[in-house]
mmCIF file of C-alpha atoms in Angstrom:
data_model
loop_
_atom_site.group_PDB
_atom_site.id
_atom_site.type_symbol
_atom_site.label_atom_id
_atom_site.label_comp_id
_atom_site.label_asym_id
_atom_site.label_seq_id
_atom_site.Cartn_x
_atom_site.Cartn_y
_atom_site.Cartn_z
ATOM 1 C CA MET O 1 0.013 -0.314 0.123
ATOM 2 C CA LEU O 2 1.087 3.587 -0.396
ATOM 3 C CA SER O 3 1.697 6.437 2.122
ATOM 4 C CA ASP O 4 0.396 9.437 2.033
ATOM 5 C CA GLN O 5 3.311 11.017 1.120
ATOM 6 C CA ASP O 6 3.216 8.785 -1.754
ATOM 7 C CA LEU O 7 0.116 9.497 -2.849
ATOM 8 C CA MET O 8 0.888 12.912 -3.241
ATOM 9 C CA ASN O 9 3.785 12.172 -5.287
ATOM 10 C CA VAL O 10 0.776 10.274 -7.242
ATOM 11 C CA GLN O 11 -1.550 13.659 -7.521
ATOM 12 C CA ALA O 12 1.456 15.595 -8.435
ATOM 13 C CA MET O 13 2.579 13.491 -11.285
ATOM 14 C CA THR O 14 -0.534 12.006 -13.084
ATOM 15 C CA GLU O 15 -2.267 16.429 -12.995
ATOM 16 C CA ARG O 16 0.737 15.939 -15.760
ATOM 17 C CA ILE O 17 -1.738 12.854 -18.143
ATOM 18 C CA SER O 18 -3.811 14.568 -20.610
ATOM 19 C CA SER O 19 -4.718 11.491 -22.762
ATOM 20 C CA ALA O 20 -6.084 8.073 -21.164
ATOM 21 C CA VAL O 21 -4.088 5.544 -19.166
ATOM 22 C CA THR O 22 -5.054 2.743 -18.580
ATOM 23 C CA ILE O 23 -3.595 -0.339 -15.533
ATOM 24 C CA TYR O 24 -4.443 -3.778 -16.270
ATOM 25 C CA VAL O 25 -4.586 -5.644 -13.458
ATOM 26 C CA ASN O 26 -4.176 -9.431 -13.990
ATOM 27 C CA GLU O 27 -4.244 -10.301 -9.586
ATOM 28 C CA GLY O 28 -3.251 -14.096 -9.682
ATOM 29 C CA ALA O 29 -4.737 -16.628 -7.903
ATOM 30 C CA ALA O 30 -7.565 -15.815 -4.785
ATOM 31 C CA ASP O 31 -5.340 -15.931 -2.101
ATOM 32 C CA ASP O 32 -2.356 -14.111 -3.569
ATOM 33 C CA HIS O 33 -1.088 -11.894 -1.414
ATOM 34 C CA PHE O 34 1.343 -9.809 -3.613
ATOM 35 C CA GLY O 35 -1.240 -10.148 -6.728
ATOM 36 C CA THR O 36 -4.066 -8.233 -4.117
ATOM 37 C CA ASN O 37 -1.368 -5.601 -3.558
ATOM 38 C CA LEU O 38 -0.820 -4.906 -6.763
ATOM 39 C CA ALA O 39 -4.433 -4.500 -7.184
ATOM 40 C CA ASN O 40 -4.898 -1.995 -3.710
ATOM 41 C CA ILE O 41 -1.768 0.316 -5.320
ATOM 42 C CA ALA O 42 -3.595 0.400 -8.515
ATOM 43 C CA ARG O 43 -6.755 1.575 -7.293
ATOM 44 C CA GLN O 44 -5.224 3.976 -5.090
ATOM 45 C CA ILE O 45 -3.559 5.557 -7.666
ATOM 46 C CA SER O 46 -6.425 5.850 -9.757
ATOM 47 C CA GLY O 47 -8.224 7.013 -6.968
ATOM 48 C CA VAL O 48 -6.291 9.563 -6.443
ATOM 49 C CA SER O 49 -4.931 10.667 -9.915
ATOM 50 C CA LEU O 50 -9.145 11.785 -10.107
ATOM 51 C CA ASN O 51 -9.647 8.988 -12.734
ATOM 52 C CA ARG O 52 -7.235 9.846 -14.882
ATOM 53 C CA VAL O 53 -5.500 6.039 -14.035
ATOM 54 C CA LYS O 54 -8.053 4.084 -15.226
ATOM 55 C CA VAL O 55 -8.272 0.411 -13.940
ATOM 56 C CA GLU O 56 -9.318 -2.722 -15.456
ATOM 57 C CA PHE O 57 -9.264 -6.311 -13.969
ATOM 58 C CA GLY O 58 -8.646 -9.420 -15.768
ATOM 59 C CA GLU O 59 -5.717 -10.831 -17.813
ATOM 60 C CA ALA O 60 -3.711 -8.276 -20.603
ATOM 61 C CA LEU O 61 -2.163 -9.827 -22.901
ATOM 62 C CA SER O 62 1.609 -10.359 -20.966
ATOM 63 C CA PRO O 63 4.742 -12.269 -21.071
ATOM 64 C CA PHE O 64 3.740 -14.811 -18.302
ATOM 65 C CA PRO O 65 -0.363 -14.539 -18.249
ATOM 66 C CA ASP O 66 0.111 -17.184 -15.458
ATOM 67 C CA LYS O 67 1.395 -14.356 -12.923
ATOM 68 C CA PRO O 68 -0.001 -11.363 -11.206
ATOM 69 C CA CYS O 69 0.867 -8.316 -13.454
ATOM 70 C CA LEU O 70 -0.271 -4.496 -13.579
ATOM 71 C CA THR O 71 0.044 -3.620 -17.278
ATOM 72 C CA LEU O 72 -0.308 0.232 -17.969
ATOM 73 C CA ALA O 73 -1.015 1.324 -21.737
ATOM 74 C CA GLY O 74 -1.124 4.229 -23.581
ATOM 75 C CA GLU O 75 -3.771 4.693 -26.184
ATOM 76 C CA PHE O 76 -1.493 3.440 -28.511
ATOM 77 C CA SER O 77 0.162 0.788 -26.387
ATOM 78 C CA GLN O 78 -0.243 -1.688 -24.209
ATOM 79 C CA ASN O 79 3.422 -2.869 -23.697
ATOM 80 C CA ILE O 80 4.467 -2.076 -19.866
ATOM 81 C CA HIS O 81 4.055 -5.341 -17.742
ATOM 82 C CA TYR O 82 4.775 -4.955 -13.861
ATOM 83 C CA PHE O 83 5.397 -8.041 -12.465
ATOM 84 C CA ALA O 84 6.653 -6.293 -9.226
ATOM 85 C CA ALA O 85 5.293 -3.699 -6.994
ATOM 86 C CA PRO O 86 5.724 -0.557 -7.555
ATOM 87 C CA GLU O 87 6.657 0.866 -3.772
ATOM 88 C CA GLY O 88 9.480 2.364 -2.105
ATOM 89 C CA HIS O 89 12.318 3.494 -4.937
ATOM 90 C CA GLU O 90 10.427 1.690 -7.179
ATOM 91 C CA LEU O 91 7.028 3.779 -7.343
ATOM 92 C CA GLN O 92 8.306 7.140 -8.587
ATOM 93 C CA PRO O 93 9.989 5.144 -12.493
ATOM 94 C CA PHE O 94 6.616 3.733 -12.438
ATOM 95 C CA LEU O 95 4.521 7.307 -12.329
ATOM 96 C CA GLU O 96 7.071 8.969 -14.784
ATOM 97 C CA ALA O 97 5.700 5.695 -17.008
ATOM 98 C CA LEU O 98 1.918 6.640 -16.532
ATOM 99 C CA ALA O 99 2.672 10.006 -17.315
ATOM 100 C CA TRP O 100 4.423 9.772 -19.994
ATOM 101 C CA LEU O 101 2.120 7.154 -21.691
ATOM 102 C CA GLY O 102 -0.581 10.258 -20.819
ATOM 103 C CA GLY O 103 0.833 12.457 -23.254
ATOM 104 C CA ALA O 104 3.939 13.694 -20.641
ATOM 105 C CA GLN O 105 6.802 15.237 -22.339
ATOM 106 C CA GLN O 106 9.793 12.622 -22.120
ATOM 107 C CA PRO O 107 13.438 14.509 -21.573
ATOM 108 C CA ARG O 108 14.845 14.963 -24.477
ATOM 109 C CA GLY O 109 17.558 12.740 -23.753
ATOM 110 C CA SER O 110 20.655 11.251 -26.015
ATOM 111 C CA ASP O 111 20.858 10.525 -29.836
ATOM 112 C CA ALA O 112 21.820 6.922 -28.664
ATOM 113 C CA VAL O 113 17.928 7.740 -26.722
ATOM 114 C CA ARG O 114 15.975 8.662 -29.625
ATOM 115 C CA GLY O 115 17.603 5.739 -31.876
ATOM 116 C CA VAL O 116 15.085 3.377 -30.847
ATOM 117 C CA LYS O 117 12.402 4.853 -33.198
ATOM 118 C CA GLU O 118 14.680 2.671 -35.425
ATOM 119 C CA ILE O 119 13.286 -0.692 -34.121
ATOM 120 C CA SER O 120 11.274 -1.932 -36.842
ATOM 121 C CA SER O 121 10.045 -5.458 -35.503
ATOM 122 C CA PRO O 122 9.230 -6.884 -31.473
ATOM 123 C CA VAL O 123 11.718 -6.366 -29.187
ATOM 124 C CA ASP O 124 11.574 -8.285 -25.480
ATOM 125 C CA LEU O 125 12.866 -6.137 -22.776
ATOM 126 C CA LEU O 126 13.358 -8.268 -18.852
ATOM 127 C CA ILE O 127 14.270 -5.674 -15.768
ATOM 128 C CA LEU O 128 15.245 -8.390 -13.532
ATOM 129 C CA ILE O 129 14.860 -6.034 -10.135
ATOM 130 C CA ALA O 130 14.745 -6.909 -5.679
ATOM 131 C CA ALA O 131 13.248 -3.953 -3.775
ATOM 132 C CA VAL O 132 16.036 -3.177 -1.592
ATOM 133 C CA CYS O 133 18.220 -2.816 -4.955
ATOM 134 C CA PRO O 134 19.572 1.170 -4.807
ATOM 135 C CA HIS O 135 20.801 0.648 -8.897
ATOM 136 C CA CYS O 136 17.392 -1.093 -9.763
ATOM 137 C CA PRO O 137 15.315 1.959 -9.940
ATOM 138 C CA GLN O 138 17.651 3.397 -12.954
ATOM 139 C CA ALA O 139 17.867 0.578 -14.671
ATOM 140 C CA VAL O 140 13.744 0.151 -14.643
ATOM 141 C CA ARG O 141 13.587 3.867 -15.055
ATOM 142 C CA LEU O 142 15.764 3.772 -18.299
ATOM 143 C CA GLY O 143 13.636 0.807 -18.896
ATOM 144 C CA LEU O 144 10.478 2.388 -19.333
ATOM 145 C CA SER O 145 12.064 5.440 -21.119
ATOM 146 C CA MET O 146 12.648 2.924 -23.770
ATOM 147 C CA ALA O 147 9.307 1.498 -23.726
ATOM 148 C CA ALA O 148 7.393 4.920 -23.496
ATOM 149 C CA ARG O 149 8.930 5.411 -26.487
ATOM 150 C CA GLN O 150 8.557 2.745 -28.957
ATOM 151 C CA PRO O 151 5.479 0.069 -28.786
ATOM 152 C CA LEU O 152 7.670 -2.680 -30.586
ATOM 153 C CA ILE O 153 9.508 -3.002 -26.967
ATOM 154 C CA GLN O 154 7.634 -5.423 -24.720
ATOM 155 C CA LEU O 155 9.001 -4.238 -21.394
ATOM 156 C CA SER O 156 8.737 -6.573 -18.367
ATOM 157 C CA VAL O 157 9.602 -5.035 -14.930
ATOM 158 C CA VAL O 158 10.102 -8.508 -12.300
ATOM 159 C CA ASP O 159 11.261 -8.735 -9.377
ATOM 160 C CA ALA O 160 13.552 -11.279 -8.404
ATOM 161 C CA ILE O 161 12.846 -12.402 -5.199
ATOM 162 C CA GLU O 162 9.340 -12.952 -5.711
ATOM 163 C CA PHE O 163 8.930 -14.766 -8.559
ATOM 164 C CA GLY O 164 12.643 -16.512 -7.648
ATOM 165 C CA ASP O 165 11.662 -19.446 -10.521
ATOM 166 C CA LEU O 166 12.415 -16.806 -13.508
ATOM 167 C CA ALA O 167 15.329 -15.057 -11.755
ATOM 168 C CA ALA O 168 16.098 -19.135 -11.505
ATOM 169 C CA ARG O 169 15.242 -19.404 -15.223
ATOM 170 C CA TYR O 170 17.817 -16.391 -16.157
ATOM 171 C CA LYS O 171 20.376 -17.345 -13.489
ATOM 172 C CA VAL O 172 19.786 -14.282 -12.215
ATOM 173 C CA LYS O 173 22.823 -13.592 -9.455
ATOM 174 C CA SER O 174 22.272 -9.919 -8.707
ATOM 175 C CA THR O 175 20.134 -7.145 -9.990
ATOM 176 C CA PRO O 176 19.635 -5.026 -11.783
ATOM 177 C CA THR O 177 19.509 -7.842 -14.703
ATOM 178 C CA THR O 178 18.678 -6.977 -17.839
ATOM 179 C CA ILE O 179 18.544 -9.578 -20.990
ATOM 180 C CA VAL O 180 17.294 -8.112 -24.308
ATOM 181 C CA ASN O 181 15.218 -10.759 -26.754
ATOM 182 C CA ASN O 182 16.089 -13.624 -23.903
ATOM 183 C CA GLY O 183 19.934 -13.515 -25.624
ATOM 184 C CA LEU O 184 21.849 -10.345 -24.483
ATOM 185 C CA THR O 185 22.523 -10.056 -20.192
ATOM 186 C CA LEU O 186 23.369 -6.989 -19.195
ATOM 187 C CA VAL O 187 24.679 -7.245 -15.080
ATOM 188 C CA GLY O 188 24.562 -4.173 -12.996
ATOM 189 C CA THR O 189 23.990 -0.835 -13.790
ATOM 190 C CA ILE O 190 24.115 -0.341 -17.371
ATOM 191 C CA ASN O 191 23.788 3.761 -19.526
ATOM 192 C CA GLU O 192 21.492 5.247 -22.343
ATOM 193 C CA SER O 193 24.009 3.732 -24.523
ATOM 194 C CA GLU O 194 24.228 0.311 -23.584
ATOM 195 C CA LEU O 195 20.643 -0.178 -23.847
ATOM 196 C CA VAL O 196 20.319 1.156 -26.750
ATOM 197 C CA GLU O 197 23.220 -0.265 -29.261
ATOM 198 C CA GLY O 198 21.456 -3.545 -27.543
ATOM 199 C CA LEU O 199 17.699 -3.564 -28.496
ATOM 200 C CA LEU O 200 19.555 -2.596 -31.468
ATOM 201 C CA GLU O 201 21.717 -5.016 -32.477
ATOM 202 C CA SER O 202 19.902 -7.639 -30.715
ATOM 203 C CA GLU O 203 19.017 -10.049 -33.813
ATOM 204 C CA ALA O 204 22.095 -8.977 -36.460
ATOM 205 C CA GLU O 205 23.815 -11.969 -37.119
ATOM 206 C CA SER O 206 27.094 -9.642 -36.736
ATOM 207 C CA SER O 207 26.216 -8.837 -32.602
ATOM 208 C CA LEU O 208 25.786 -12.229 -32.173
ATOM 209 C CA THR O 209 29.171 -13.414 -30.207
ATOM 210 C CA ARG O 210 28.883 -10.435 -27.844
ATOM 211 C CA VAL O 211 25.322 -12.124 -26.981
ATOM 212 C CA VAL O 212 26.511 -15.194 -26.765
ATOM 213 C CA ASP O 213 29.620 -13.606 -24.103
ATOM 214 C CA SER O 214 27.576 -11.661 -22.361
ATOM 215 C CA MET O 215 25.120 -15.226 -21.275
ATOM 216 C CA ILE O 216 28.322 -16.473 -20.416
ATOM 217 C CA LYS O 217 29.665 -14.234 -18.062
ATOM 218 C CA SER O 218 26.112 -14.041 -16.624
ATOM 219 C CA GLY O 219 26.195 -17.766 -15.657
ATOM 220 C CA ARG O 220 23.161 -18.766 -19.153
ATOM 221 C CA ALA O 221 26.461 -20.498 -21.072
ATOM 222 C CA GLU O 222 23.444 -23.442 -21.375
ATOM 223 C CA ASP O 223 21.010 -21.248 -22.371
ATOM 224 C CA ALA O 224 24.064 -19.660 -25.162
ATOM 225 C CA GLY O 225 24.678 -23.045 -26.132
ATOM 226 C CA ARG O 226 20.433 -23.273 -27.056
ATOM 227 C CA LEU O 227 20.463 -20.160 -28.862
ATOM 228 C CA ILE O 228 23.914 -20.923 -30.931
ATOM 229 C CA CYS O 229 21.253 -24.019 -31.885
ATOM 230 C CA GLU O 230 18.215 -21.387 -32.532
ATOM 231 C CA LYS O 231 20.269 -19.337 -34.375
ATOM 232 C CA ASN O 232 22.269 -21.928 -36.174
ATOM 233 C CA ALA O 233 25.069 -20.278 -35.694
ATOM 234 C CA ALA O 234 27.833 -21.887 -34.416
ATOM 235 C CA GLY O 235 31.067 -19.836 -35.575
ATOM 236 C CA ALA O 236 29.469 -17.380 -33.071
ATOM 237 C CA ILE O 237 31.464 -19.066 -29.875
ATOM 238 C CA LEU O 238 34.767 -19.364 -31.903
ATOM 239 C CA PRO O 239 35.942 -16.310 -30.557
ATOM 240 C CA LEU O 240 34.643 -17.547 -27.649
ATOM 241 C CA TYR O 241 36.207 -20.475 -27.841
ATOM 242 C CA VAL O 242 39.976 -19.538 -28.433
ATOM 243 C CA SER O 243 39.167 -16.670 -25.796
ATOM 244 C CA LYS O 244 43.051 -16.494 -23.713
ATOM 245 C CA GLU O 245 40.328 -15.386 -20.150
ATOM 246 C CA PHE O 246 39.748 -19.194 -19.250
ATOM 247 C CA SER O 247 36.443 -18.285 -17.934
ATOM 248 C CA THR O 248 35.529 -17.579 -21.030
ATOM 249 C CA ARG O 249 37.063 -20.436 -22.681
ATOM 250 C CA MET O 250 35.225 -22.730 -20.376
ATOM 251 C CA GLY O 251 32.563 -21.191 -20.578
ATOM 252 C CA ALA O 252 32.684 -22.037 -24.223
ATOM 253 C CA LEU O 253 32.864 -24.828 -23.850
ATOM 254 C CA VAL O 254 29.517 -25.598 -21.755
ATOM 255 C CA ALA O 255 27.944 -23.685 -24.685
ATOM 256 C CA ILE O 256 29.273 -25.959 -26.955
ATOM 257 C CA ASP O 257 28.584 -28.891 -24.964
ATOM 258 C CA GLU O 258 24.402 -27.767 -23.990
ATOM 259 C CA ALA O 259 24.401 -27.167 -28.089
ATOM 260 C CA LEU O 260 25.935 -30.577 -29.015
ATOM 261 C CA ALA O 261 23.158 -32.343 -26.681
ATOM 262 C CA LEU O 262 20.790 -30.751 -28.604
ATOM 263 C CA ASN O 263 22.453 -30.495 -32.036
ATOM 264 C CA ALA O 264 24.483 -33.065 -32.575
ATOM 265 C CA ARG O 265 25.722 -31.900 -36.255
ATOM 266 C CA ILE O 266 25.561 -28.164 -34.892
ATOM 267 C CA MET O 267 28.694 -27.460 -34.449
ATOM 268 C CA ASP O 268 30.068 -29.313 -38.263
ATOM 269 C CA SER O 269 30.388 -25.980 -40.532
ATOM 270 C CA VAL O 270 33.511 -25.118 -38.030
ATOM 271 C CA VAL O 271 35.202 -28.269 -38.238
ATOM 272 C CA GLU O 272 37.915 -26.900 -40.873
ATOM 273 C CA ASP O 273 38.359 -23.701 -38.360
ATOM 274 C CA LEU O 274 38.948 -25.913 -35.089
ATOM 275 C CA VAL O 275 41.397 -28.304 -37.177
ATOM 276 C CA PRO O 276 44.468 -25.858 -37.286
ATOM 277 C CA LEU O 277 43.878 -24.739 -33.282
ATOM 278 C CA LEU O 278 45.356 -28.824 -33.088
ATOM 279 C CA PHE O 279 48.660 -27.615 -33.938
ATOM 280 C CA GLN O 280 48.517 -24.093 -31.594
ATOM 281 C CA GLU O 281 50.989 -22.877 -28.483
ATOM 282 C CA ASP O 282 48.366 -23.034 -26.262
ATOM 283 C CA VAL O 283 48.915 -26.382 -25.010
ATOM 284 C CA ALA O 284 45.020 -26.721 -23.534
ATOM 285 C CA LEU O 285 43.455 -25.184 -26.826
ATOM 286 C CA ARG O 286 44.706 -27.996 -28.254
ATOM 287 C CA GLY O 287 43.526 -30.919 -25.881
ATOM 288 C CA ASP O 288 40.270 -29.055 -25.043
ATOM 289 C CA THR O 289 40.114 -29.180 -29.545
ATOM 290 C CA ALA O 290 41.034 -32.588 -29.679
ATOM 291 C CA GLU O 291 38.278 -33.495 -27.184
ATOM 292 C CA LEU O 292 36.425 -31.006 -28.719
ATOM 293 C CA LEU O 293 36.293 -32.685 -32.303
ATOM 294 C CA GLY O 294 35.843 -36.064 -31.113
ATOM 295 C CA LYS O 295 32.685 -35.048 -30.056
ATOM 296 C CA ILE O 296 31.490 -33.832 -33.255
ATOM 297 C CA GLY O 297 32.218 -37.190 -34.864
ATOM 298 C CA ASP O 298 33.266 -35.153 -38.170
ATOM 299 C CA PRO O 299 35.583 -37.298 -39.852
ATOM 300 C CA ALA O 300 37.172 -34.441 -41.742
ATOM 301 C CA ALA O 301 38.634 -33.971 -38.446
ATOM 302 C CA GLU O 302 40.521 -37.378 -38.687
ATOM 303 C CA PRO O 303 44.092 -36.715 -40.057
ATOM 304 C CA ALA O 304 44.345 -33.841 -38.373
ATOM 305 C CA LEU O 305 43.753 -35.760 -35.247
ATOM 306 C CA LYS O 306 45.785 -38.834 -36.260
ATOM 307 C CA LYS O 307 48.883 -36.044 -36.019
ATOM 308 C CA ALA O 308 47.454 -34.453 -33.296
ATOM 309 C CA ALA O 309 48.152 -38.102 -32.098
ATOM 310 C CA HIS O 310 51.871 -37.502 -31.707
ATOM 311 C CA ASP O 311 51.689 -33.614 -30.262
ATOM 312 C CA GLY O 312 54.532 -33.691 -27.776
ATOM 313 C CA ASP O 313 52.342 -33.167 -25.160
ATOM 314 C CA ALA O 314 51.358 -36.585 -23.150
ATOM 315 C CA ASP O 315 47.991 -34.478 -22.464
ATOM 316 C CA VAL O 316 47.301 -34.068 -26.065
ATOM 317 C CA ARG O 317 48.183 -37.029 -27.121
ATOM 318 C CA GLU O 318 45.084 -38.947 -25.313
ATOM 319 C CA ALA O 319 43.304 -36.880 -25.982
ATOM 320 C CA ALA O 320 43.832 -37.178 -29.817
ATOM 321 C CA GLU O 321 43.835 -40.370 -29.451
ATOM 322 C CA GLU O 322 40.142 -40.913 -27.289
ATOM 323 C CA ALA O 323 39.200 -38.749 -30.369
ATOM 324 C CA LEU O 324 39.677 -40.999 -32.810
ATOM 325 C CA GLY O 325 38.129 -43.689 -31.169
ATOM 326 C CA LEU O 326 35.276 -41.860 -30.987
ATOM 327 C CA LEU O 327 35.421 -41.751 -34.564
ATOM 328 C CA GLY O 328 35.812 -44.824 -34.621
ATOM 329 C CA SER O 329 39.825 -45.159 -36.342
ATOM 330 C CA LYS O 330 42.047 -47.476 -35.804
ATOM 331 C CA GLN O 331 44.670 -47.427 -32.877
ATOM 332 C CA VAL O 332 47.691 -45.390 -33.941
#
């Protein structure tokens, strides 16, 4: 519930509204206390706004229809979904979004922010927050600013504590965590340029390595493997696989293992690029590559693996011999 001071802020902010704004309330199950709180907040805001903000009950179209939610709708948009209570520090960004949807002018913003108008296809933007997080309101305000400017952006603001299943699904370890199209994952405070770049490039093939890297760094390596399969883009993982940063390379291997589990032939297209790595100076990379080529199972790698079976390093030799065994080759 909102305090008297909160309600004074609501009144001041909603006076800026000049066109219809609606909050659609999905309360969830009958005994859902979180959903009840969302409904009460919506009623309070509507009452203090002198009906400038209307409230309608029932399920609105949202990314997680089984969960309690407030969906904000302007005259021409219905693309902002709150799976979080707009209380405390999170109230002000929520009120700003209502005002923007109701015709209040946004701050001019940078050239980068104005670039969201260039988006031509739907984009899913997910921001996972925690009520006690001091940096989350800034991330939410930035996302709201984008979604209010561009109706093609479907924004979901999710309380990672309240909805632990979603936090687990997206491997959230800290807040705020911002995810674009279930791929690009940005942890912590980000600036306008970073988010706009992510929104504009989220579907571009040229940016897929950056997306996969962000997923690996945020603990979503298995999800990155699934993305590689979805995009049929094995080449996107190679720059990460050859990284000199141990954690990046290990994350890339986890992603590759997941991709191979989903599609045994997904890495065939990069075998030709992997083979020369058997003869690089980095011993660990040689051994990992021999093992990987065995998992891929493409006979085209057999001649190179036979050479690697005579490598000066015992671990590389062993990995190459095991890979040849997986390929069905004769004992070297």
